[in-house]
Coordinates of C-alpha atoms and ligand atoms in Angstrom, one line a residue:
M1 CA 116.7 32.3 -4.8
S2 CA 117.4 28.8 -5.8
T3 CA 115.6 28.4 -9.6
A4 CA 116.8 24.0 -9.2
T5 CA 114.1 21.9 -9.7
I6 CA 113.7 20.0 -6.3
L7 CA 113.3 16.4 -7.9
D8 CA 111.2 14.8 -4.9
G9 CA 112.6 10.9 -4.4
K10 CA 110.1 10.0 -2.2
A11 CA 107.4 10.6 -4.6
I12 CA 108.8 9.1 -7.3
A13 CA 109.1 6.1 -5.0
D14 CA 105.6 5.7 -4.4
E15 CA 105.1 6.3 -7.9
T16 CA 107.5 3.2 -9.0
I17 CA 105.8 1.2 -5.9
A18 CA 102.8 1.9 -7.1
R19 CA 102.8 0.6 -11.1
V20 CA 104.9 -2.7 -9.4
A21 CA 102.0 -3.4 -7.4
G22 CA 98.9 -2.8 -10.5
E23 CA 101.7 -5.1 -12.0
T24 CA 101.8 -7.8 -9.5
A25 CA 98.4 -7.9 -9.8
A26 CA 98.1 -8.6 -13.5
L27 CA 100.7 -10.8 -13.0
A28 CA 99.1 -12.5 -10.0
A29 CA 95.8 -12.8 -11.8
R30 CA 98.1 -15.0 -14.4
G31 CA 99.1 -17.7 -11.4
V32 CA 102.3 -16.1 -11.1
T33 CA 102.6 -14.1 -7.5
P34 CA 106.5 -12.5 -7.6
G35 CA 108.3 -13.5 -4.1
L36 CA 111.4 -12.2 -2.0
A37 CA 113.5 -13.4 0.3
T38 CA 115.5 -11.5 2.3
V39 CA 118.1 -12.9 4.2
L40 CA 119.2 -11.0 7.8
V41 CA 122.3 -12.3 9.7
G42 CA 123.5 -10.8 13.3
E43 CA 122.1 -8.1 15.3
D44 CA 122.8 -4.4 12.7
P45 CA 120.3 -2.4 14.0
A46 CA 120.7 -0.6 10.7
S47 CA 120.9 -3.4 8.5
Q48 CA 117.7 -4.4 10.9
A49 CA 115.6 -1.4 9.6
Y50 CA 117.3 -2.3 6.4
V51 CA 115.5 -5.2 5.4
A52 CA 112.7 -4.5 7.8
S53 CA 111.9 -2.0 5.3
K54 CA 112.6 -3.8 2.1
G55 CA 109.8 -6.9 3.7
R56 CA 107.3 -4.5 3.9
A57 CA 107.8 -3.0 0.3
A58 CA 107.5 -6.2 -0.2
K59 CA 104.0 -6.8 1.2
S60 CA 102.7 -3.4 0.2
C61 CA 103.6 -4.3 -3.3
G62 CA 101.3 -7.9 -3.4
F63 CA 104.4 -10.0 -2.9
H64 CA 104.7 -13.5 -1.0
S65 CA 107.9 -11.9 1.2
E66 CA 109.6 -14.1 3.4
Q67 CA 112.1 -12.8 6.0
H68 CA 115.6 -15.5 6.9
T69 CA 117.1 -14.0 10.5
L70 CA 120.1 -15.8 11.2
P71 CA 122.4 -15.6 14.4
D72 CA 125.6 -13.5 13.8
A73 CA 127.3 -16.6 15.6
T74 CA 126.3 -18.6 11.9
R75 CA 128.4 -20.2 9.9
E76 CA 129.1 -19.2 5.9
A77 CA 128.0 -23.1 5.8
D78 CA 124.7 -23.4 6.8
L79 CA 124.0 -19.3 5.5
L80 CA 125.0 -21.1 1.6
A81 CA 122.8 -23.8 2.1
L82 CA 119.7 -21.6 2.6
V83 CA 120.2 -20.2 -0.2
E84 CA 120.9 -22.9 -2.0
K85 CA 117.2 -24.0 -0.3
L86 CA 116.1 -21.1 -1.9
N87 CA 117.4 -20.9 -5.2
R88 CA 115.5 -24.1 -6.1
D89 CA 112.2 -22.8 -4.1
P90 CA 109.9 -22.0 -6.2
K91 CA 108.0 -19.5 -5.1
I92 CA 111.4 -17.4 -4.5
H93 CA 111.9 -15.0 -7.5
G94 CA 114.4 -12.6 -5.6
I95 CA 117.2 -13.4 -2.7
L96 CA 118.4 -10.3 -1.0
V97 CA 121.1 -10.7 1.8
Q98 CA 121.6 -8.1 3.3
L99 CA 125.4 -7.0 3.7
P100 CA 127.4 -6.6 5.3
L101 CA 128.0 -10.0 6.6
P102 CA 129.8 -11.0 9.7
K103 CA 133.8 -10.5 9.0
A104 CA 133.7 -14.9 9.5
I105 CA 131.3 -15.1 6.4
D106 CA 133.0 -14.3 2.6
A107 CA 130.4 -12.1 1.6
A108 CA 131.8 -12.3 -2.6
R109 CA 131.6 -16.5 -2.1
V110 CA 127.7 -16.1 -0.8
L111 CA 126.4 -13.4 -3.6
E112 CA 128.4 -16.4 -6.3
A113 CA 125.9 -18.5 -5.1
I114 CA 123.1 -16.8 -5.9
D115 CA 121.2 -18.1 -8.7
P116 CA 122.0 -14.9 -11.4
R117 CA 117.5 -15.1 -12.2
K118 CA 116.8 -14.0 -8.4
D119 CA 120.1 -11.6 -8.2
V120 CA 117.7 -8.8 -7.7
D121 CA 120.3 -6.7 -5.6
G122 CA 122.3 -7.2 -9.1
F123 CA 125.8 -8.1 -7.4
H124 CA 126.7 -11.4 -8.9
P125 CA 129.6 -11.1 -11.1
I126 CA 127.1 -12.6 -14.3
N127 CA 125.0 -9.0 -14.2
V128 CA 128.2 -7.1 -13.4
G129 CA 128.9 -8.5 -17.0
L130 CA 125.5 -8.3 -18.0
L131 CA 124.8 -4.8 -17.7
S132 CA 128.8 -4.1 -18.7
I133 CA 127.6 -5.4 -22.6
G134 CA 124.5 -4.2 -22.4
E135 CA 122.2 -7.2 -22.0
M136 CA 119.3 -5.6 -20.1
A137 CA 116.8 -7.9 -21.2
R138 CA 118.2 -10.7 -19.1
A139 CA 121.1 -8.3 -16.0
L140 CA 119.1 -7.5 -12.8
V141 CA 120.7 -3.8 -12.2
P142 CA 121.6 -2.9 -8.2
C143 CA 119.0 -0.7 -7.4
T144 CA 120.5 1.8 -6.2
P145 CA 122.1 3.3 -9.7
A146 CA 118.7 1.9 -11.7
G147 CA 116.7 4.8 -8.6
A148 CA 118.8 7.2 -9.4
M149 CA 118.4 6.8 -13.3
I150 CA 114.7 7.2 -13.4
M151 CA 115.1 10.6 -11.0
L152 CA 117.7 11.8 -13.9
D153 CA 114.4 10.9 -16.1
K154 CA 112.3 13.2 -14.4
A155 CA 115.4 16.0 -14.7
C156 CA 115.3 15.7 -17.5
A157 CA 111.5 15.7 -18.4
A158 CA 111.4 18.1 -16.1
L159 CA 113.8 20.5 -17.9
G160 CA 112.9 19.4 -21.4
T161 CA 116.7 17.8 -22.8
S162 CA 117.3 13.8 -22.9
L163 CA 120.7 12.5 -21.7
A164 CA 122.5 11.6 -25.3
G165 CA 125.9 13.3 -26.0
K166 CA 125.8 14.8 -22.0
E167 CA 129.0 14.7 -20.2
A168 CA 128.6 12.4 -17.2
V169 CA 130.6 12.7 -14.0
V170 CA 130.2 10.1 -11.4
I171 CA 132.2 10.4 -8.2
G172 CA 132.6 7.3 -6.5
R173 CA 134.0 3.8 -8.2
S174 CA 132.6 1.1 -5.7
N175 CA 130.9 -1.6 -7.7
I176 CA 127.7 -1.3 -5.8
V177 CA 126.7 1.9 -7.2
G178 CA 129.5 4.1 -8.9
K179 CA 130.8 1.3 -11.5
P180 CA 127.2 0.7 -12.5
M181 CA 125.4 3.9 -12.4
A182 CA 128.3 4.9 -15.2
Q183 CA 127.1 1.9 -16.7
L184 CA 124.2 2.7 -17.2
L185 CA 125.2 6.3 -17.9
L186 CA 127.3 5.3 -21.1
Q187 CA 124.5 3.6 -22.9
R188 CA 122.7 6.4 -22.3
H189 CA 125.1 7.8 -25.2
C190 CA 126.1 10.3 -22.1
T191 CA 130.6 11.1 -22.0
V192 CA 130.8 9.6 -18.9
T193 CA 134.4 10.0 -16.4
I194 CA 134.4 8.6 -13.5
A195 CA 136.4 10.5 -10.5
H196 CA 137.4 9.0 -7.1
S197 CA 139.9 9.4 -4.6
R198 CA 143.2 10.1 -6.9
T199 CA 141.5 12.0 -9.2
R200 CA 143.4 15.2 -9.1
T201 CA 142.2 18.9 -9.5
L202 CA 138.4 17.5 -8.7
P203 CA 136.5 20.3 -9.0
A204 CA 137.4 21.2 -12.2
V205 CA 136.6 17.8 -13.1
A206 CA 133.3 18.2 -11.7
R207 CA 132.7 21.5 -12.8
R208 CA 132.4 20.0 -16.1
A209 CA 129.9 17.6 -15.7
D210 CA 126.0 18.5 -16.9
V211 CA 124.8 15.5 -15.0
L212 CA 126.7 14.8 -11.6
V213 CA 126.3 12.1 -9.2
A214 CA 128.5 12.1 -6.3
A215 CA 128.8 8.6 -4.9
V216 CA 131.5 9.4 -2.1
G217 CA 130.5 8.5 1.6
Q218 CA 132.1 12.0 2.7
P219 CA 130.0 15.2 3.5
E220 CA 128.5 17.9 1.4
M221 CA 132.2 17.7 -0.4
V222 CA 130.7 18.3 -3.6
R223 CA 130.9 22.4 -3.5
G224 CA 128.3 24.9 -5.1
D225 CA 131.2 25.7 -7.1
W226 CA 132.1 22.8 -8.4
V227 CA 128.8 22.4 -10.3
K228 CA 128.4 23.5 -14.0
P229 CA 125.1 26.0 -14.0
G230 CA 122.0 24.2 -15.7
A231 CA 124.3 20.8 -14.1
I232 CA 121.5 17.9 -12.9
V233 CA 122.7 17.2 -9.9
V234 CA 122.3 13.4 -7.9
D235 CA 123.2 13.2 -4.7
V236 CA 123.8 9.7 -3.7
G237 CA 125.4 9.9 -0.6
I238 CA 123.6 9.7 3.0
N239 CA 125.4 10.1 5.8
R240 CA 124.5 11.0 9.2
V241 CA 127.0 14.4 11.0
P242 CA 126.1 15.8 14.5
G243 CA 123.2 17.4 14.8
E244 CA 121.9 20.6 16.9
G245 CA 121.1 20.2 20.4
L246 CA 119.9 17.2 22.6
D247 CA 117.0 14.7 21.6
A248 CA 114.1 12.8 24.4
A249 CA 116.6 10.5 25.4
G250 CA 119.2 13.2 26.5
K251 CA 121.6 12.4 23.7
P252 CA 123.6 14.5 20.5
K253 CA 120.9 14.5 18.1
T254 CA 122.0 13.9 14.9
R255 CA 121.1 14.7 11.2
L256 CA 121.5 13.2 7.2
V257 CA 123.5 14.8 4.8
G258 CA 124.5 14.1 1.5
D259 CA 127.8 14.4 -0.1
V260 CA 126.4 17.7 -1.8
A261 CA 126.1 21.4 0.2
Y262 CA 123.2 21.2 -1.0
A263 CA 121.8 25.0 -0.1
E264 CA 125.0 25.6 -2.2
A265 CA 124.7 23.1 -4.9
A266 CA 120.7 24.0 -5.3
E267 CA 121.7 28.0 -6.0
V268 CA 123.4 26.3 -9.6
A269 CA 122.0 23.6 -10.6
G270 CA 119.6 22.8 -13.1
A271 CA 117.9 19.6 -10.9
I272 CA 119.0 17.8 -7.8
T273 CA 118.0 15.7 -5.4
P274 CA 117.9 16.0 -1.7
V275 CA 119.3 14.4 1.2
P276 CA 117.0 13.1 2.8
G277 CA 113.8 12.4 0.6
G278 CA 116.3 12.0 -2.5
V279 CA 117.8 8.6 -4.2
G280 CA 117.9 6.8 -0.7
R281 CA 113.8 6.6 -1.4
M282 CA 114.3 5.1 -5.0
T283 CA 117.1 2.2 -2.8
V284 CA 114.0 0.2 -1.3
A285 CA 110.9 0.9 -5.0
M286 CA 113.7 -0.8 -7.4
L287 CA 114.5 -4.0 -5.3
M288 CA 110.7 -4.6 -5.6
A289 CA 110.5 -3.9 -9.3
N290 CA 113.5 -5.7 -10.2
T291 CA 111.9 -9.1 -8.1
L292 CA 108.2 -8.5 -10.4
E293 CA 111.0 -8.6 -13.2
A294 CA 112.6 -11.5 -12.2
A295 CA 109.4 -13.0 -11.5
R296 CA 108.4 -12.0 -15.5
R297 CA 111.1 -13.3 -16.6
A298 CA 110.5 -17.0 -14.4
A299 CA 107.0 -17.2 -15.7
G300 CA 108.2 -16.6 -18.7
Ligands
LIG1 P1 132.3 3.1 -1.2 O1 133.1 3.8 0.1 O2 132.5 1.8 -1.1 O3 132.6 3.7 -2.6 C1 132.9 5.1 -2.0 C2 134.0 5.5 -2.6 O4 134.1 7.4 -3.4 C3 135.3 4.8 -3.8 O5 135.2 4.2 -4.8 C4 136.0 7.0 -3.3 O6 137.3 6.2 -4.7 C5 134.8 7.6 -4.3 N1 135.9 7.6 -2.7 C6 136.5 8.5 -1.7 N2 136.6 9.4 -1.0 C7 137.0 10.8 -2.2 C8 137.0 12.0 -2.5 N3 137.5 12.2 -1.0 N4 136.9 12.2 -3.5 C9 136.4 11.6 -4.7 N5 136.5 10.4 -4.6 C10 136.5 10.1 -3.7 O7 130.8 3.4 -1.3 P2 129.8 3.6 -1.9 O8 129.0 2.1 -1.0 O9 129.4 3.6 -2.8 O10 128.5 4.8 -1.7 C11 128.8 6.6 -1.6 C12 127.9 6.7 -0.5 O11 126.7 6.8 -1.3 C13 127.6 6.6 0.6 O12 127.3 8.4 1.2 C14 126.1 5.7 1.3 O13 126.3 5.9 2.6 C15 125.9 5.8 -0.2 N6 124.4 5.2 -0.6 C16 123.5 5.5 -0.9 C17 122.6 4.1 -1.2 C18 121.2 4.5 -1.3 O14 121.0 5.5 -1.6 N7 120.5 3.5 -0.9 C19 123.2 2.7 -1.9 C20 124.4 2.8 -1.4 C21 125.4 3.5 -0.8

């Protein structure tokens, strides 16, 4: 039977949201209400659901929240004009442009147009640079890796250990998860390896890890025998795979799995995040934390 500590993303996210709501009330008493603007271009159902959940979380934190919904055929110049308007709006402290954007729009140009101080996704090159030089008082950090770090701290507290000196392996080198995750682990004094699609003998590399982070997008790729006994395993992957039977509408059911074969890995790990109910729950909570932080900095 598994003895791994299961890291409950919902509970940790709820705790984070409650902290943000409490600190928002204190800031509001000083006359500053954090403001989050979300921008959605097109009608992708997954993006609509993400933006709606971000708006709900902003309201539950006591933020001023506004959603800008633009048609799929929006011109890049019009989107840039909206970003500029939000950059100048003193009610708005955080701007989130939901990705992916329609193909006709240059996403990098749009993300770079956001005022870095309002870039609550942490994707602007200025924030990437601030993170990499450790200027954490000025950086805004991407939400998913920031949430994963909070879960790692909970794991360390549960296991009575700390991150300093640990071997950390991050599988995946994307700009939104893998690379910033590696930077955050490095700042916490881990010895960090970034593995990726060209890494040789990946299972052996993974087995070195005291802290193993999977951010790949390959269902259950990381097997139980890739995990060092007692390791902390953080599964960032969210993959939809065929389930069993049919749903109420007669369509084949699907289910979500991570990049880690959870049941196998939980037999070996010291602590592990499940999917669903793990890191995914933290992303929206950290977006709220970033918006509060941006508002605080703007208020001096
Ligand atoms: P991505 O596709 O941008 O990057 C995937 C990375 O994995 C790449 O760097 C690639 O080199 C590496 N990779 C691909 N195949 C590999 C293989 N066979 N072996 C080793 N490495 C391999 O993906 P991403 O945006 O970083 O997302 C990764 C996963 O995390 C996805 O499942 C995504 O859905 C999930 N995700 C979750 C959240 C959240 O929790 N809210 C946020 C972002 C991404």
